[in-house]
Coordinates of C-alpha atoms in Angstrom, one line a residue:
W29 CA 137.4 72.0 82.5
N30 CA 140.6 74.3 82.6
H31 CA 140.9 73.9 78.8
A32 CA 138.5 75.7 76.6
L33 CA 136.3 75.0 73.5
S34 CA 136.3 78.8 72.9
A35 CA 138.0 82.1 73.9
A36 CA 137.7 85.7 73.1
A37 CA 138.9 88.9 74.4
T38 CA 136.9 92.0 75.2
E39 CA 137.2 95.1 72.9
D40 CA 139.5 96.9 75.5
R41 CA 141.8 93.9 75.8
L42 CA 141.5 94.1 79.6
W43 CA 139.5 90.8 79.9
F44 CA 139.2 87.6 78.1
A45 CA 136.5 84.8 78.4
T46 CA 136.9 81.1 77.9
S47 CA 134.2 78.4 77.9
P48 CA 134.8 74.7 78.6
N49 CA 131.5 73.6 77.0
M50 CA 130.3 76.3 74.5
E51 CA 131.8 77.1 71.1
F52 CA 130.9 80.9 71.2
V53 CA 131.5 83.6 73.7
P54 CA 128.6 86.2 74.2
A55 CA 129.8 89.8 74.7
P56 CA 129.9 90.5 78.5
Y57 CA 129.0 93.8 79.9
I58 CA 131.8 94.9 82.4
G59 CA 132.2 98.0 84.4
I60 CA 129.8 101.0 84.6
V61 CA 126.3 100.5 83.1
E62 CA 123.2 102.5 83.0
V63 CA 119.7 101.1 83.5
V64 CA 117.2 102.8 81.3
L65 CA 113.6 101.8 80.5
R66 CA 113.3 101.2 76.8
E67 CA 110.5 101.6 74.4
D68 CA 109.6 97.9 74.8
Y69 CA 109.4 98.2 78.6
R70 CA 112.7 96.2 79.0
Y71 CA 116.3 97.6 79.4
G72 CA 118.0 97.0 76.3
T73 CA 121.2 94.9 75.8
I74 CA 122.2 94.9 79.5
N75 CA 118.9 93.0 80.4
P76 CA 119.6 89.2 79.9
I77 CA 116.0 88.2 80.3
Q78 CA 114.1 89.0 77.0
W79 CA 110.4 87.9 76.2
P80 CA 109.0 88.7 72.7
Q81 CA 105.3 89.4 73.5
L82 CA 104.1 92.7 74.4
P83 CA 100.4 93.9 74.5
E84 CA 99.2 96.2 71.8
E85 CA 97.3 99.5 72.8
D86 CA 94.2 98.1 71.1
E87 CA 94.1 95.4 73.7
F88 CA 93.6 97.9 76.5
E89 CA 90.2 98.9 77.5
P90 CA 89.9 102.3 79.4
L91 CA 87.4 102.5 82.2
E92 CA 84.3 104.4 81.2
G93 CA 82.7 106.9 83.5
A94 CA 85.9 107.4 85.6
T95 CA 87.5 110.7 86.5
I96 CA 90.8 109.7 85.2
K97 CA 90.4 108.8 81.5
T98 CA 93.7 106.9 80.9
L99 CA 93.0 104.1 83.5
G100 CA 91.9 100.7 82.4
L101 CA 92.6 97.0 82.1
L102 CA 94.0 94.8 79.4
K103 CA 91.4 92.5 77.8
R104 CA 91.0 89.2 79.5
E105 CA 91.7 87.3 76.2
S106 CA 95.0 89.0 75.7
I107 CA 96.5 88.3 79.0
A108 CA 94.8 84.8 79.4
P109 CA 97.9 82.8 78.0
L110 CA 100.3 84.6 80.4
L111 CA 98.0 84.2 83.3
H112 CA 97.7 80.4 82.6
L113 CA 101.4 80.1 82.7
V114 CA 101.5 82.1 86.0
E115 CA 98.8 79.8 87.5
N116 CA 100.6 76.7 86.4
M117 CA 103.9 77.9 87.7
S118 CA 102.4 78.8 91.1
A119 CA 100.8 75.3 91.2
H120 CA 104.2 73.7 90.4
V121 CA 106.0 75.7 93.1
A122 CA 103.4 74.7 95.6
E123 CA 103.6 71.1 94.7
L124 CA 107.5 71.1 95.0
H125 CA 107.1 73.0 98.3
S126 CA 104.6 70.3 99.6
I127 CA 106.9 67.4 98.9
K128 CA 109.7 69.3 100.6
R129 CA 112.1 69.5 97.5
S130 CA 114.5 71.7 99.6
E131 CA 117.3 71.4 97.0
V132 CA 114.9 73.2 94.6
V133 CA 112.4 75.2 96.8
D134 CA 113.8 77.7 99.3
N135 CA 112.7 81.3 100.2
R136 CA 114.3 82.7 97.0
L137 CA 112.0 80.6 94.8
L138 CA 109.0 81.4 97.0
D139 CA 109.7 85.0 96.7
L140 CA 110.0 84.8 92.9
E141 CA 106.7 83.0 92.7
C142 CA 105.1 85.5 95.0
T143 CA 106.2 88.5 93.0
M144 CA 105.1 86.7 89.7
R145 CA 101.7 85.9 91.1
H146 CA 101.1 89.5 92.4
A147 CA 101.9 90.9 89.0
G148 CA 99.4 88.5 87.3
N149 CA 96.7 89.4 89.9
R150 CA 97.3 93.1 89.3
L151 CA 96.9 92.7 85.5
L152 CA 93.5 91.0 86.2
V153 CA 91.9 93.3 88.8
F154 CA 93.8 96.6 89.3
P155 CA 93.1 99.5 86.8
C156 CA 96.2 101.3 85.6
T157 CA 97.5 103.2 82.6
F158 CA 98.5 101.2 79.5
R159 CA 102.1 102.0 80.3
D160 CA 101.8 100.5 83.7
A161 CA 99.9 97.5 82.3
A162 CA 102.8 96.8 79.8
M163 CA 105.2 97.0 82.7
Q164 CA 103.1 94.5 84.8
V165 CA 103.1 92.2 81.7
R166 CA 106.9 92.4 81.6
Q167 CA 107.0 91.8 85.5
A168 CA 104.9 88.6 85.2
Q169 CA 106.9 87.4 82.2
R170 CA 110.2 88.2 83.9
Y171 CA 109.5 86.4 87.1
W172 CA 107.9 83.3 85.3
L173 CA 111.2 83.0 83.6
M174 CA 113.1 83.4 86.7
C175 CA 111.0 80.7 88.5
H176 CA 111.5 78.4 85.5
A177 CA 115.2 79.0 85.4
F178 CA 115.6 78.6 89.2
I179 CA 113.8 75.3 89.2
N180 CA 115.7 74.1 86.2
F181 CA 119.0 75.3 87.4
Y182 CA 118.9 73.6 90.9
G183 CA 117.1 70.7 89.6
T184 CA 120.0 70.1 87.1
L185 CA 122.7 71.0 89.6
T186 CA 121.6 68.6 92.2
S187 CA 120.1 65.7 90.2
G188 CA 121.7 62.2 90.2
G189 CA 125.4 61.4 90.8
A190 CA 128.7 62.9 89.9
R191 CA 128.7 61.8 86.3
L192 CA 129.6 64.6 83.8
K193 CA 126.4 65.8 82.1
D194 CA 126.2 66.8 78.5
V195 CA 125.8 70.6 78.1
N196 CA 122.3 71.8 77.6
V197 CA 122.7 74.5 75.0
G198 CA 119.0 75.6 75.6
L199 CA 120.0 77.2 78.9
M200 CA 121.2 80.7 79.2
G201 CA 124.4 80.0 81.2
A202 CA 126.5 82.4 83.2
F203 CA 129.7 84.4 83.3
T204 CA 131.8 84.1 86.4
T205 CA 135.3 84.9 87.7
D206 CA 135.2 82.1 90.2
P207 CA 136.9 78.8 89.1
G208 CA 134.7 76.8 91.7
I209 CA 131.6 77.9 90.0
V210 CA 133.1 77.1 86.5
Q211 CA 133.7 73.5 87.8
C212 CA 130.2 73.3 89.2
L213 CA 128.3 74.5 86.2
F214 CA 130.6 72.5 83.8
E215 CA 129.8 69.3 85.6
A216 CA 126.0 70.1 85.6
G217 CA 126.0 70.6 81.9
I218 CA 125.2 74.4 82.2
P219 CA 126.9 76.8 79.8
V220 CA 129.6 78.8 81.5
W221 CA 132.1 81.4 80.6
W222 CA 135.1 82.1 82.7
L223 CA 136.2 85.9 82.9
R224 CA 139.9 86.4 83.6
Q225 CA 142.3 89.3 83.3
D226 CA 145.5 87.4 83.2
G227 CA 146.1 86.8 79.6
A228 CA 149.3 84.7 80.2
V229 CA 147.1 81.9 81.3
L230 CA 146.4 81.3 77.6
E231 CA 149.9 80.0 77.2
R232 CA 149.1 77.3 79.7
I233 CA 145.8 75.9 78.5
R234 CA 144.6 74.4 75.2
V235 CA 142.1 76.5 73.3
V236 CA 140.2 74.6 70.6
R237 CA 139.0 77.9 68.9
F238 CA 139.5 81.6 69.3
V239 CA 136.4 83.4 68.3
Q240 CA 134.9 87.0 68.0
L241 CA 132.5 88.1 70.7
T242 CA 128.8 87.4 69.7
R243 CA 126.6 90.3 70.2
P244 CA 122.8 90.3 70.8
L245 CA 120.6 91.1 67.8
S246 CA 117.2 92.8 67.5
I247 CA 117.3 94.4 70.9
C248 CA 115.2 97.6 71.4
T249 CA 117.4 100.5 72.6
A250 CA 115.0 103.3 71.7
Q251 CA 114.0 105.6 74.7
G252 CA 110.8 104.7 76.4
S253 CA 108.1 106.8 78.1
D254 CA 110.7 107.9 80.8
H255 CA 112.6 109.8 78.1
G256 CA 115.9 108.2 79.0
T257 CA 115.7 108.6 82.8
V258 CA 118.5 106.7 84.3
L259 CA 117.2 104.3 87.0
Y260 CA 120.7 103.1 88.0
R261 CA 124.2 104.0 87.1
G262 CA 127.0 102.0 88.5
L263 CA 128.9 98.7 88.4
M264 CA 127.5 95.8 86.6
G265 CA 126.3 93.1 88.9
T266 CA 123.9 92.3 91.7
R267 CA 122.6 95.9 92.1
H268 CA 122.0 96.5 88.5
F269 CA 120.0 93.3 88.2
E270 CA 118.0 94.2 91.3
V271 CA 117.0 97.5 89.7
M272 CA 115.7 95.9 86.6
C273 CA 113.8 93.2 88.5
R274 CA 112.2 95.6 91.0
A275 CA 108.6 96.6 90.2
G276 CA 106.5 94.2 92.1
H277 CA 104.5 96.9 94.0
T278 CA 105.2 100.0 92.2
Y279 CA 103.6 101.9 89.2
R280 CA 104.9 104.6 86.9
D281 CA 108.6 104.2 87.9
L282 CA 110.3 100.9 88.8
S283 CA 112.6 102.8 91.1
R284 CA 109.9 104.2 93.4
A285 CA 108.5 102.7 96.6
P286 CA 104.8 102.4 97.5
L287 CA 103.0 105.2 99.3
L288 CA 102.6 103.5 102.6
V289 CA 106.2 103.9 103.7
V290 CA 106.8 105.6 107.0
E291 CA 108.0 109.1 106.2
S292 CA 109.4 109.8 109.7
H293 CA 109.6 108.5 113.3
R294 CA 106.4 110.2 113.9
G295 CA 104.4 108.2 111.4
Y296 CA 102.4 109.3 108.5
P297 CA 101.4 112.9 107.2
A298 CA 98.6 114.5 109.1
A299 CA 95.7 116.0 107.4
Q300 CA 96.4 119.6 106.6
S301 CA 93.9 122.4 107.3
Q302 CA 92.0 123.7 104.5
Q303 CA 94.0 127.0 104.7
E304 CA 97.3 125.1 104.7
Y305 CA 96.2 123.1 101.7
K306 CA 95.2 126.2 99.7
K307 CA 98.6 127.7 100.3
A308 CA 100.2 124.6 99.0
V309 CA 98.0 124.8 95.8
G310 CA 99.2 128.3 95.4
W311 CA 96.2 130.4 96.3
G312 CA 98.0 132.7 98.6
Q313 CA 97.3 133.4 102.3
D314 CA 94.2 135.6 101.8
I315 CA 91.9 132.6 101.1
Q316 CA 89.2 132.2 103.7
T317 CA 86.9 129.2 104.2
S318 CA 83.6 129.8 105.8
G319 CA 83.2 127.8 109.0
H320 CA 86.8 126.6 108.9
R321 CA 88.4 125.5 112.3
S322 CA 91.8 124.1 112.7
Q323 CA 91.9 120.3 112.9
D324 CA 94.4 120.8 115.8
P325 CA 92.4 122.5 118.5
A326 CA 95.4 122.1 121.0
G327 CA 97.3 124.5 118.8
G328 CA 100.0 122.1 118.0
G329 CA 101.5 121.6 121.4
N330 CA 103.2 118.5 122.2
D331 CA 101.5 118.1 125.6
R332 CA 98.0 117.4 124.3
T333 CA 96.2 114.6 126.0
A334 CA 94.4 111.6 124.6
A335 CA 91.2 113.0 125.7
T336 CA 91.9 116.0 123.4
R337 CA 93.1 113.7 120.5
V338 CA 89.9 111.9 120.4
K339 CA 87.9 115.0 119.4
S340 CA 90.6 116.2 117.0
D341 CA 88.4 116.2 113.9
R342 CA 86.0 119.2 114.1
G343 CA 84.9 118.0 117.6
T344 CA 83.4 114.6 116.4
N345 CA 84.2 111.6 118.4
K346 CA 85.0 109.1 115.7
F347 CA 84.7 106.1 118.2
L348 CA 81.0 106.5 118.2
Q349 CA 78.8 104.4 115.9
V350 CA 77.0 106.5 113.3
E351 CA 73.3 105.5 113.0
H352 CA 71.8 105.8 109.5
Q353 CA 69.8 103.6 107.2
W354 CA 72.7 103.4 104.7
M355 CA 75.2 102.3 107.3
P356 CA 76.3 98.7 107.1
P357 CA 75.8 96.9 110.5
P358 CA 78.7 97.0 112.8
L359 CA 80.4 93.7 113.8
P360 CA 79.5 93.0 117.4
A361 CA 83.0 92.1 118.5
W362 CA 84.6 95.1 117.0
R363 CA 81.9 97.4 118.2
A364 CA 82.3 96.0 121.7
A365 CA 86.1 96.5 121.4
A366 CA 85.7 100.1 120.2
D367 CA 83.3 100.9 123.1
A368 CA 85.8 99.4 125.5
V369 CA 88.9 101.4 124.5
D370 CA 90.2 103.7 127.1
K371 CA 90.1 106.9 125.1
R372 CA 91.8 108.9 127.9
R373 CA 94.9 106.5 128.2
S374 CA 98.1 108.4 127.7
G375 CA 100.0 107.7 124.6
S376 CA 102.9 109.2 122.7
P377 CA 102.3 112.9 122.1
I378 CA 100.9 113.4 118.6
T379 CA 100.7 117.0 117.5
R380 CA 98.2 116.3 114.9
P381 CA 96.4 113.0 114.0
W382 CA 97.0 111.1 110.8
G383 CA 94.8 111.9 107.9
Y384 CA 92.8 109.4 105.8
W385 CA 93.8 107.4 102.8
I386 CA 90.2 106.4 102.1
P387 CA 87.5 109.2 102.9
D388 CA 85.7 108.6 106.1
P389 CA 82.5 106.6 105.3
A390 CA 80.7 108.6 108.0
L391 CA 81.2 111.7 105.8
F392 CA 78.8 110.3 103.3
V393 CA 75.8 109.9 105.7
R394 CA 76.2 113.0 107.7
A395 CA 75.4 115.1 104.8
H396 CA 71.8 115.8 103.6
Q397 CA 70.5 113.3 101.1
A398 CA 70.8 115.4 98.0
R399 CA 74.5 116.2 98.8
A400 CA 75.2 112.7 99.8
E401 CA 74.0 111.3 96.6
R402 CA 76.4 113.5 94.9
Y403 CA 79.2 112.4 97.1
F404 CA 78.6 108.8 96.2
M405 CA 78.5 109.3 92.5
T406 CA 81.7 111.3 92.5
W407 CA 83.4 108.6 94.6
L408 CA 82.4 105.9 92.1
R409 CA 83.9 108.0 89.4
V410 CA 87.2 108.8 91.1
R411 CA 87.6 105.5 93.0
P412 CA 89.9 103.8 90.3
G413 CA 92.1 106.8 90.1
W414 CA 92.2 107.1 93.8
M415 CA 93.3 103.5 94.3
Y416 CA 96.0 104.0 91.7
M417 CA 97.2 107.1 93.5
L418 CA 97.5 105.1 96.7
R419 CA 100.5 103.3 95.2
L420 CA 102.5 106.5 94.6
R421 CA 104.6 107.4 97.6
E422 CA 105.1 111.1 96.5
A423 CA 101.2 111.6 96.5
E424 CA 101.0 111.9 100.4
L425 CA 97.3 111.5 100.1
S426 CA 96.8 111.2 103.9
A427 CA 97.7 114.9 104.2
I428 CA 94.6 115.9 102.2
P429 CA 92.1 117.8 104.5
T430 CA 88.7 116.4 105.2
Q431 CA 87.2 119.7 103.8
W432 CA 88.8 118.8 100.5
W433 CA 86.7 115.6 100.3
R434 CA 83.6 117.6 101.0
D435 CA 84.4 120.0 98.3
F436 CA 85.6 117.4 95.8
L437 CA 82.9 114.8 96.3
Y438 CA 80.2 117.4 95.9
G439 CA 81.3 117.5 92.2
D440 CA 80.9 119.8 89.2
T441 CA 78.3 122.6 89.9
G442 CA 77.9 123.2 86.2
R443 CA 79.4 126.7 86.3
D444 CA 82.0 128.1 83.7
H445 CA 85.5 126.9 84.6
S446 CA 87.2 129.7 82.7
T447 CA 87.0 132.3 85.3
G448 CA 89.8 131.8 87.8
A449 CA 87.8 132.9 90.9
T450 CA 84.8 130.5 90.4
A451 CA 84.1 127.6 92.7
N452 CA 84.6 125.1 89.9
A453 CA 87.9 126.8 88.9
L454 CA 89.2 126.4 92.5
R455 CA 88.0 122.9 92.7
A456 CA 89.7 122.0 89.5
R457 CA 92.9 123.3 90.8
Q458 CA 92.4 121.3 94.0
I459 CA 92.0 118.1 91.8
M460 CA 95.0 118.7 89.7
H461 CA 97.1 119.4 92.8
V462 CA 96.4 115.9 93.9
F463 CA 96.7 114.1 90.7
R464 CA 99.5 116.1 89.1
N465 CA 102.1 113.5 90.2
A466 CA 100.5 110.9 87.9
F467 CA 98.4 112.5 85.3
K468 CA 98.3 115.3 82.9
S469 CA 95.4 117.9 83.1
E470 CA 93.9 116.6 79.8
E471 CA 93.7 113.0 81.3
V472 CA 91.3 114.3 84.1
D473 CA 87.5 114.5 83.3
M474 CA 85.6 115.9 86.2
S475 CA 82.2 115.4 84.5
P476 CA 82.3 112.1 82.4
S477 CA 79.3 111.7 80.1
V478 CA 79.2 108.0 80.8
P479 CA 77.9 106.5 84.0
P480 CA 80.5 105.0 86.3
R481 CA 80.9 101.2 86.8
W482 CA 81.1 99.3 90.1
F483 CA 81.6 95.6 90.3
G484 CA 80.4 95.1 86.8
R485 CA 77.3 97.3 87.1
R486 CA 76.8 100.7 85.5
F487 CA 75.2 103.4 87.7
A488 CA 73.2 106.2 86.1
T489 CA 71.6 106.5 89.4
I490 CA 72.2 104.6 92.7
A491 CA 69.5 102.7 94.3
Q492 CA 68.8 102.9 97.9
N493 CA 69.8 99.3 98.5
D494 CA 73.2 100.0 96.8
Y495 CA 74.4 102.7 99.3
P496 CA 75.0 100.2 102.2
Q497 CA 77.2 97.9 99.9
I498 CA 79.2 101.0 98.5
L499 CA 79.9 102.1 102.2
W500 CA 80.8 98.6 103.2
E501 CA 83.5 98.6 100.5
M502 CA 84.7 102.0 101.7
F503 CA 85.0 100.7 105.3
E504 CA 86.9 97.7 103.9
L505 CA 89.3 99.7 101.8
G506 CA 90.1 101.9 104.7
F507 CA 90.8 99.0 107.0
H508 CA 92.9 97.6 104.3
Q509 CA 95.0 100.7 104.0
E510 CA 95.3 101.5 107.7
L511 CA 96.2 98.0 108.6
L512 CA 99.0 98.2 106.0
A513 CA 100.1 101.6 107.4
M514 CA 100.4 100.2 110.9
D515 CA 102.2 97.2 110.0
R516 CA 104.7 99.2 107.9
L517 CA 105.1 101.5 111.0
L518 CA 105.5 98.8 113.6
V519 CA 107.2 96.0 111.7
P520 CA 109.7 97.8 109.5
M521 CA 111.6 95.8 106.9
R522 CA 114.8 96.5 105.1
D523 CA 114.5 97.5 101.5
G524 CA 115.0 94.4 99.5
E525 CA 113.5 92.3 96.8
G526 CA 110.5 90.2 98.2
N527 CA 109.9 92.2 101.4
D528 CA 107.0 94.0 100.2
E529 CA 105.6 90.9 98.5
R530 CA 105.9 88.8 101.7
R531 CA 104.1 91.5 103.8
E532 CA 101.3 91.7 101.2
D533 CA 100.9 88.0 101.3
L534 CA 100.7 87.9 105.0
L535 CA 98.2 90.7 105.4
A536 CA 96.1 89.6 102.4
R537 CA 95.1 86.4 104.3
V538 CA 93.2 88.6 106.6
F539 CA 90.6 89.4 103.8
H540 CA 87.9 87.2 102.1
D541 CA 89.3 87.7 98.6
R542 CA 93.0 87.5 99.6
S543 CA 93.5 91.1 98.2
L544 CA 95.2 93.8 100.1
Y545 CA 95.1 96.9 97.8
T546 CA 91.6 96.5 96.4
V547 CA 88.4 94.6 96.9
V548 CA 88.2 92.0 94.1
R549 CA 84.7 90.8 94.7
L550 CA 81.9 91.5 97.1
P551 CA 81.4 88.7 99.7
E552 CA 78.9 85.9 99.0
Q553 CA 76.7 84.4 101.6
G554 CA 78.9 82.8 104.3
D555 CA 82.4 83.8 103.0
G556 CA 82.6 87.5 104.1
G557 CA 85.9 87.3 106.1
F558 CA 85.2 89.1 109.5
S559 CA 81.6 89.6 108.5
A560 CA 80.8 85.9 107.8
S561 CA 77.7 85.1 109.7
L562 CA 78.9 81.5 110.7
L563 CA 81.5 81.8 113.4
H564 CA 83.6 78.9 112.0
K565 CA 83.7 80.7 108.7
R566 CA 85.5 83.7 110.4
V567 CA 88.2 81.4 112.1
P568 CA 90.8 81.4 109.1
Y569 CA 90.6 85.2 108.9
L570 CA 90.8 85.7 112.7
E571 CA 93.9 83.4 112.7
A572 CA 95.6 85.3 109.9
F573 CA 94.8 88.6 111.7
R574 CA 96.3 87.1 114.9
V575 CA 99.6 86.2 113.0
V576 CA 99.8 89.8 111.8
L577 CA 99.3 91.4 115.2
S578 CA 101.6 88.9 116.9
R579 CA 104.5 90.6 115.2
W580 CA 103.6 94.1 116.6
P581 CA 105.3 95.6 119.7
K582 CA 103.2 95.5 122.9
C583 CA 101.2 92.6 121.6
P584 CA 99.5 90.9 124.6
V585 CA 100.9 87.5 125.5
S586 CA 97.3 86.0 125.2
I587 CA 97.5 86.9 121.4
Y588 CA 101.0 85.9 120.4
A589 CA 101.3 83.0 122.8
G590 CA 97.7 82.0 123.2
G591 CA 97.8 79.3 120.4
P592 CA 96.1 79.5 117.0
I593 CA 92.4 80.1 116.6
A594 CA 90.9 76.9 115.2
T595 CA 87.4 75.6 114.4
N596 CA 87.7 73.0 117.4
V597 CA 87.9 75.9 119.9
P598 CA 84.6 76.5 121.8
A599 CA 82.4 79.2 120.3
D600 CA 82.5 81.6 123.3
V601 CA 86.4 81.3 123.4
I602 CA 86.6 82.3 119.7
V603 CA 84.3 85.4 120.3
K604 CA 86.4 86.4 123.2
R605 CA 89.6 86.1 121.2
E606 CA 88.0 88.1 118.3
E607 CA 87.2 90.8 120.6
E608 CA 90.7 90.8 122.1
L609 CA 92.2 91.1 118.7
A610 CA 90.0 93.9 117.7
R611 CA 90.6 95.8 120.9
F612 CA 94.5 95.5 120.6
Y613 CA 94.3 96.7 117.0
I614 CA 92.1 99.6 117.8
E615 CA 94.2 100.8 120.9
A616 CA 97.4 100.4 118.9
F617 CA 96.1 102.4 116.0
Y618 CA 94.8 105.2 118.3
E619 CA 98.1 105.3 120.2
A620 CA 100.1 105.6 116.9
S621 CA 97.8 107.9 114.8
G622 CA 95.9 110.0 117.3
R623 CA 92.5 109.1 115.9
A624 CA 90.0 106.2 115.7
P625 CA 90.6 103.7 113.0
I626 CA 88.2 102.9 110.1
L627 CA 86.7 99.4 111.3
P628 CA 85.5 96.6 109.2
H629 CA 81.7 96.2 109.1
A630 CA 79.2 93.4 108.3
F631 CA 78.4 93.0 104.7
P632 CA 74.7 94.4 104.3
R633 CA 72.2 91.8 103.2
L634 CA 69.4 92.9 100.8

């Protein structure tokens, strides 16, 4: 292998490459490179993974009736072939894992498969802009290729005996400066090029053919929608590849992290007062809000007690069950756990409680009916855009004041927007202040002419029987987001490829549709996760919840060492452990956030 079928020098004559099994030498990238998103949502010539298919804009279906006009999904038929490949690859990895092919399957492949599967799921169920949909297509394609390459590489490398294999010219191959890797790949029949700087070695080896470097053809280098923004500038190598491959959780910019990342040791942003929020929007300090009271009655002191914290939101005790005909039924174990929480127990001093990522469902039923009906309709319109915004770290949506939700959900009053001092003009400025990080003003329509859709149904008006189900989804979404926030706070992970995907996989098992960031489908009879009427149907979700909580600090021994929750456990024991899980979660959330959590509810039966 020390001799070469081909050899070529780089343009600067500082490096030369030889190959023991290939008759050409591709041009290597060496030194400083820049990672820039190109027009085809790839990264130009420095990206070795290329895939020809890209969706066309006519394959993108915008959501009708939504506040954000640019959100939508790719047509099912356009992504069906890719999703079929993703599904088959996931099944193949699972099969290899089940038969314990350790030489092929390890955590690296499982992480690749997880990221690929999540990208496919997002394409199917999560509304986004066309730009983001195209990026998710690229994500699914890229990680399918990486899974395939990983299995092929290690299967080839470890299969049968020490006999020298014929080179497989269909493989991409690799550059390396390590002679041991050259030997390994050469014996496995994998294309390999050995990069060296000592040109004198050419006098000691036999080279069959000196060639010119082969350069890639038909690679898009035109600037993409980021207008040439450099995502990475530095040495070619591991870091440069990580930047190109990173996008599993994020939207808009591959280099950004999700919203629910702890901003400081004190947790997440507290809800601002309406006065503070208006200052941030730029309305000045002379704006007065009728009936406004500070959300921090203790005046911001660090010595406030838990008894004060529980009444931090306009004097309302959020631990109490709100009785209303639209409210979905509480879960008995969770209700008992909430009632049993010691609300005067001392915790870490919290100047102001966390805000809400999802509006408090109680807000919808505390208003009189006419106003509440407007709240619901506005929520159905803004819901896709809001779920999209929850993935943007810079949005800081939990800092939005409760009063903003009341104003915003009330919707358009029908007045002229042109006068700067009207209520509608102020509301429009509030809305754009929230959505400005992701959307242009012309992409926001506060009064769409088409009714909004919700789980495949279009709502010109909302029937009485639909209100409880809409509220149930809001409770579920709030629980999803707050569970994720707590897990990020209490179980921090290093930034790295696969960490977010592993966390998402773990937490998603708690929910009936295995989805963390959205509710994919409403529960059917008997499969409602925590709200399943049959006790044994709740067991898998309770056990998944136990596994999540077992990783948290201060977790009781009875939870992390009490053994798994299984269907063969007596019913009264399951109920007791369910209440124990709920109580620990509620107490942990209260101690960290200074407020009551949004709790899951039973799915309302019509």
